[in-house]
Amino acid sequence: MKVGIVALQGDVEEHAEAFRKAAAELGIAVEVVEVKKPRQLEEVRALALTGGESTTIGILAKRAGLIEPVRKAAEGGLPTLGTCAGAVLLAREVRDAVVGETGQPTIGVMDIAVVRNAFGRQRESFEAELEVEGFGKIRAVFIRAPAVVKAWGSAKPLAPVRHASLGLIYTAAVEGNILATAFHPELTTTAFHRRVLEMALGRA
């Protein structure tokens, strides 16, 4: 089974390794391919959107003609995981903790609102233990992380935490075949990559 990573910027290799480990745990074989062109989406059965810089990834995705194809693929049922910047790109509403409205290109397929850089800049990065419904207790790495501040429709917010200025926020969300995390599961766990592979196999 081929699985794809939108490989325009960010932690591509970490996602590839997480997919490989998750596949091994499931006893299946996967070929991880880097997606940089729309036609490459046609052959993958699961997709990851990396962490990195969401504005840069959005601009590069728009330039590569990937925004609409990724949107259609996710809306069409392709199991999709977006982590950190990837979660920002999946959200329908995006604003920044400092500059407010961003106007950045997004894929916009999840009924969630996110605030970029909700936990501060790079130097405010941290790790924490989280209990994520459906995934159990995990070690989560937050790097210039966004926060899910609202969910509506069929989107379900997960892993609530209390934020000093934003109040109750969420660090993950799920909506059908789409998962978003404010943190970087590719660095600490295979749970989320395993879930999208299970979706692709029809087991989840």
mmCIF file of C-alpha atoms in Angstrom:
data_model
loop_
_atom_site.group_PDB
_atom_site.id
_atom_site.type_symbol
_atom_site.label_atom_id
_atom_site.label_comp_id
_atom_site.label_asym_id
_atom_site.label_seq_id
_atom_site.Cartn_x
_atom_site.Cartn_y
_atom_site.Cartn_z
ATOM 1 C CA MET A 1 0.000 0.000 0.000
ATOM 2 C CA LYS A 2 1.307 3.434 -0.882
ATOM 3 C CA VAL A 3 0.995 6.216 1.654
ATOM 4 C CA GLY A 4 1.870 9.822 0.973
ATOM 5 C CA ILE A 5 3.399 12.760 2.769
ATOM 6 C CA VAL A 6 2.908 16.257 1.427
ATOM 7 C CA ALA A 7 6.623 16.956 1.212
ATOM 8 C CA LEU A 8 6.978 20.671 0.620
ATOM 9 C CA GLN A 9 8.560 21.651 3.933
ATOM 10 C CA GLY A 10 8.838 20.337 7.473
ATOM 11 C CA ASP A 11 9.454 16.994 9.134
ATOM 12 C CA VAL A 12 8.877 14.660 6.196
ATOM 13 C CA GLU A 13 11.334 11.924 7.236
ATOM 14 C CA GLU A 14 9.871 11.727 10.746
ATOM 15 C CA HIS A 15 6.418 11.052 9.270
ATOM 16 C CA ALA A 16 7.857 8.493 6.885
ATOM 17 C CA GLU A 17 9.482 6.629 9.751
ATOM 18 C CA ALA A 18 6.273 6.778 11.808
ATOM 19 C CA PHE A 19 4.332 5.286 8.883
ATOM 20 C CA ARG A 20 6.897 2.506 8.492
ATOM 21 C CA LYS A 21 6.828 1.649 12.196
ATOM 22 C CA ALA A 22 3.016 1.754 12.293
ATOM 23 C CA ALA A 23 2.821 -0.530 9.273
ATOM 24 C CA ALA A 24 5.210 -2.986 10.913
ATOM 25 C CA GLU A 25 3.021 -3.025 14.025
ATOM 26 C CA LEU A 26 0.011 -3.816 11.847
ATOM 27 C CA GLY A 27 1.914 -6.478 9.937
ATOM 28 C CA ILE A 28 1.492 -4.770 6.593
ATOM 29 C CA ALA A 29 3.898 -3.349 4.048
ATOM 30 C CA VAL A 30 3.775 0.286 2.996
ATOM 31 C CA GLU A 31 5.663 2.321 0.477
ATOM 32 C CA VAL A 32 5.998 5.904 1.590
ATOM 33 C CA VAL A 33 5.983 8.419 -1.243
ATOM 34 C CA GLU A 34 6.598 12.149 -1.165
ATOM 35 C CA VAL A 35 3.687 14.074 -2.641
ATOM 36 C CA LYS A 36 4.731 17.226 -4.476
ATOM 37 C CA LYS A 37 2.405 17.105 -7.472
ATOM 38 C CA PRO A 38 -1.370 16.534 -7.716
ATOM 39 C CA ARG A 39 -1.089 13.330 -9.767
ATOM 40 C CA GLN A 40 0.882 11.698 -6.946
ATOM 41 C CA LEU A 41 -2.221 11.852 -4.765
ATOM 42 C CA GLU A 42 -4.023 9.417 -7.028
ATOM 43 C CA GLU A 43 -1.926 6.458 -5.930
ATOM 44 C CA VAL A 44 -1.852 6.901 -2.150
ATOM 45 C CA ARG A 45 -4.317 5.415 0.318
ATOM 46 C CA ALA A 46 -3.401 7.592 3.291
ATOM 47 C CA LEU A 47 -1.825 11.021 3.591
ATOM 48 C CA ALA A 48 0.073 13.096 6.137
ATOM 49 C CA LEU A 49 0.532 16.841 6.255
ATOM 50 C CA THR A 50 3.711 17.717 8.114
ATOM 51 C CA GLY A 51 4.618 20.125 10.811
ATOM 52 C CA GLY A 52 6.711 23.089 9.736
ATOM 53 C CA GLU A 53 5.646 26.619 8.864
ATOM 54 C CA SER A 54 2.007 26.625 7.833
ATOM 55 C CA THR A 55 2.134 29.806 5.753
ATOM 56 C CA THR A 56 5.147 28.533 3.798
ATOM 57 C CA ILE A 57 3.603 25.095 3.236
ATOM 58 C CA GLY A 58 0.314 26.709 2.168
ATOM 59 C CA ILE A 59 2.037 29.024 -0.317
ATOM 60 C CA LEU A 60 4.127 26.171 -1.746
ATOM 61 C CA ALA A 61 1.057 23.912 -1.952
ATOM 62 C CA LYS A 62 -0.860 26.619 -3.786
ATOM 63 C CA ARG A 63 2.051 27.131 -6.157
ATOM 64 C CA ALA A 64 2.226 23.368 -6.790
ATOM 65 C CA GLY A 65 -1.503 23.179 -7.465
ATOM 66 C CA LEU A 66 -2.028 20.900 -4.461
ATOM 67 C CA ILE A 67 -4.586 22.820 -2.406
ATOM 68 C CA GLU A 68 -7.711 21.776 -4.280
ATOM 69 C CA PRO A 69 -6.596 18.179 -5.021
ATOM 70 C CA VAL A 70 -5.736 17.561 -1.348
ATOM 71 C CA ARG A 71 -9.054 19.112 -0.330
ATOM 72 C CA LYS A 72 -10.972 16.885 -2.725
ATOM 73 C CA ALA A 73 -9.037 13.788 -1.660
ATOM 74 C CA ALA A 74 -9.681 14.417 2.041
ATOM 75 C CA GLU A 75 -13.333 15.253 1.444
ATOM 76 C CA GLY A 76 -13.566 12.138 -0.702
ATOM 77 C CA GLY A 77 -12.532 9.928 2.208
ATOM 78 C CA LEU A 78 -8.725 9.679 1.967
ATOM 79 C CA PRO A 79 -7.461 9.010 5.513
ATOM 80 C CA THR A 80 -5.543 12.184 6.317
ATOM 81 C CA LEU A 81 -3.395 13.232 9.270
ATOM 82 C CA GLY A 82 -2.278 16.807 9.824
ATOM 83 C CA THR A 83 0.202 17.582 12.587
ATOM 84 C CA CYS A 84 0.979 21.082 13.929
ATOM 85 C CA ALA A 85 1.248 23.164 10.731
ATOM 86 C CA GLY A 86 -0.677 20.376 9.012
ATOM 87 C CA ALA A 87 -3.515 20.868 11.493
ATOM 88 C CA VAL A 88 -3.523 24.601 10.721
ATOM 89 C CA LEU A 89 -3.831 23.831 7.012
ATOM 90 C CA LEU A 90 -6.776 21.486 7.609
ATOM 91 C CA ALA A 91 -8.777 23.987 9.674
ATOM 92 C CA ARG A 92 -11.566 26.064 8.168
ATOM 93 C CA GLU A 93 -10.764 29.018 10.426
ATOM 94 C CA VAL A 94 -7.211 30.196 11.198
ATOM 95 C CA ARG A 95 -5.873 33.129 13.128
ATOM 96 C CA ASP A 96 -2.545 33.879 14.758
ATOM 97 C CA ALA A 97 -2.046 34.535 18.456
ATOM 98 C CA VAL A 98 -0.158 37.773 17.660
ATOM 99 C CA VAL A 99 -1.164 39.049 14.218
ATOM 100 C CA GLY A 100 -4.782 37.862 14.171
ATOM 101 C CA GLU A 101 -6.265 37.001 10.781
ATOM 102 C CA THR A 102 -3.622 35.443 8.557
ATOM 103 C CA GLY A 103 -5.251 35.183 5.151
ATOM 104 C CA GLN A 104 -2.907 32.287 4.417
ATOM 105 C CA PRO A 105 -3.740 29.551 1.889
ATOM 106 C CA THR A 106 -5.358 26.578 3.616
ATOM 107 C CA ILE A 107 -6.981 23.314 2.656
ATOM 108 C CA GLY A 108 -9.877 24.014 5.028
ATOM 109 C CA VAL A 109 -11.625 20.662 5.326
ATOM 110 C CA MET A 110 -12.162 20.391 9.085
ATOM 111 C CA ASP A 111 -14.850 22.180 11.025
ATOM 112 C CA ILE A 112 -12.365 23.546 13.523
ATOM 113 C CA ALA A 113 -10.903 26.932 14.351
ATOM 114 C CA VAL A 114 -7.227 27.103 15.313
ATOM 115 C CA VAL A 115 -4.974 29.763 16.752
ATOM 116 C CA ARG A 116 -1.415 29.588 15.435
ATOM 117 C CA ASN A 117 1.517 29.932 17.832
ATOM 118 C CA ALA A 118 -0.914 29.602 20.727
ATOM 119 C CA PHE A 119 1.831 28.468 23.092
ATOM 120 C CA GLY A 120 4.419 31.035 22.044
ATOM 121 C CA ARG A 121 7.479 30.913 19.837
ATOM 122 C CA GLN A 122 10.139 28.249 19.319
ATOM 123 C CA ARG A 123 11.725 28.826 22.715
ATOM 124 C CA GLU A 124 8.417 28.079 24.422
ATOM 125 C CA SER A 125 8.325 24.539 22.971
ATOM 126 C CA PHE A 126 7.556 21.826 25.519
ATOM 127 C CA GLU A 127 6.571 18.220 26.081
ATOM 128 C CA ALA A 128 3.599 16.931 28.050
ATOM 129 C CA GLU A 129 1.698 13.770 28.847
ATOM 130 C CA LEU A 130 -1.750 13.824 27.263
ATOM 131 C CA GLU A 131 -4.756 11.562 27.488
ATOM 132 C CA VAL A 132 -6.238 11.503 23.989
ATOM 133 C CA GLU A 133 -9.648 9.874 23.700
ATOM 134 C CA GLY A 134 -9.394 6.864 21.435
ATOM 135 C CA PHE A 135 -5.578 6.884 21.541
ATOM 136 C CA GLY A 136 -4.732 6.596 25.223
ATOM 137 C CA LYS A 137 -1.932 8.300 27.109
ATOM 138 C CA ILE A 138 0.796 9.675 24.860
ATOM 139 C CA ARG A 139 3.887 11.839 25.131
ATOM 140 C CA ALA A 140 3.247 14.980 23.092
ATOM 141 C CA VAL A 141 5.839 17.402 21.711
ATOM 142 C CA PHE A 142 4.605 20.951 21.129
ATOM 143 C CA ILE A 143 6.747 23.166 18.871
ATOM 144 C CA ARG A 144 5.296 26.606 18.115
ATOM 145 C CA ALA A 145 2.055 24.719 18.418
ATOM 146 C CA PRO A 146 -1.437 25.827 17.433
ATOM 147 C CA ALA A 147 -4.518 25.257 19.577
ATOM 148 C CA VAL A 148 -7.940 24.078 18.517
ATOM 149 C CA VAL A 149 -10.248 26.671 20.038
ATOM 150 C CA LYS A 150 -13.561 25.678 18.475
ATOM 151 C CA ALA A 151 -15.135 22.702 16.734
ATOM 152 C CA TRP A 152 -18.527 22.410 15.138
ATOM 153 C CA GLY A 153 -20.461 20.185 12.764
ATOM 154 C CA SER A 154 -19.150 16.637 12.830
ATOM 155 C CA ALA A 155 -15.686 17.582 14.074
ATOM 156 C CA LYS A 156 -14.883 16.271 17.530
ATOM 157 C CA PRO A 157 -12.277 18.049 19.655
ATOM 158 C CA LEU A 158 -9.916 15.831 21.661
ATOM 159 C CA ALA A 159 -7.372 16.111 24.453
ATOM 160 C CA PRO A 160 -8.556 19.260 26.257
ATOM 161 C CA VAL A 161 -6.065 21.317 28.207
ATOM 162 C CA ARG A 162 -6.329 24.568 30.129
ATOM 163 C CA HIS A 163 -4.520 27.429 28.393
ATOM 164 C CA ALA A 164 -3.348 30.454 30.370
ATOM 165 C CA SER A 165 -5.052 33.047 28.170
ATOM 166 C CA LEU A 166 -7.332 31.106 25.810
ATOM 167 C CA GLY A 167 -9.078 29.063 28.509
ATOM 168 C CA LEU A 168 -10.150 25.547 27.619
ATOM 169 C CA ILE A 169 -8.585 24.516 24.317
ATOM 170 C CA TYR A 170 -8.055 21.215 22.536
ATOM 171 C CA THR A 171 -4.854 19.707 21.219
ATOM 172 C CA ALA A 172 -6.357 17.335 18.668
ATOM 173 C CA ALA A 173 -9.533 16.788 16.667
ATOM 174 C CA VAL A 174 -11.096 14.155 14.468
ATOM 175 C CA GLU A 175 -13.678 14.500 11.743
ATOM 176 C CA GLY A 176 -14.499 11.295 9.922
ATOM 177 C CA ASN A 177 -11.374 10.239 8.012
ATOM 178 C CA ILE A 178 -9.354 13.305 9.054
ATOM 179 C CA LEU A 179 -7.169 13.677 12.155
ATOM 180 C CA ALA A 180 -5.469 16.847 13.338
ATOM 181 C CA THR A 181 -3.009 17.270 16.188
ATOM 182 C CA ALA A 182 -1.481 20.450 17.549
ATOM 183 C CA PHE A 183 1.525 18.393 18.645
ATOM 184 C CA HIS A 184 3.961 16.129 16.788
ATOM 185 C CA PRO A 185 2.955 12.466 17.254
ATOM 186 C CA GLU A 186 5.482 11.476 14.580
ATOM 187 C CA LEU A 187 8.207 12.153 17.164
ATOM 188 C CA THR A 188 6.868 10.029 20.010
ATOM 189 C CA THR A 189 4.199 7.526 18.962
ATOM 190 C CA THR A 190 2.820 5.544 16.051
ATOM 191 C CA ALA A 191 -0.765 5.732 17.319
ATOM 192 C CA PHE A 192 -2.011 8.361 14.880
ATOM 193 C CA HIS A 193 -0.237 6.987 11.806
ATOM 194 C CA ARG A 194 -1.513 3.540 12.733
ATOM 195 C CA ARG A 195 -5.050 4.924 12.882
ATOM 196 C CA VAL A 196 -4.956 6.374 9.359
ATOM 197 C CA LEU A 197 -3.479 3.102 8.082
ATOM 198 C CA GLU A 198 -6.303 1.232 9.811
ATOM 199 C CA MET A 199 -8.762 3.577 8.120
ATOM 200 C CA ALA A 200 -7.167 2.815 4.765
ATOM 201 C CA LEU A 201 -7.504 -0.887 5.502
ATOM 202 C CA GLY A 202 -11.149 -0.472 6.485
ATOM 203 C CA ARG A 203 -10.425 -1.479 10.076
ATOM 204 C CA ALA A 204 -11.240 1.829 11.740
#
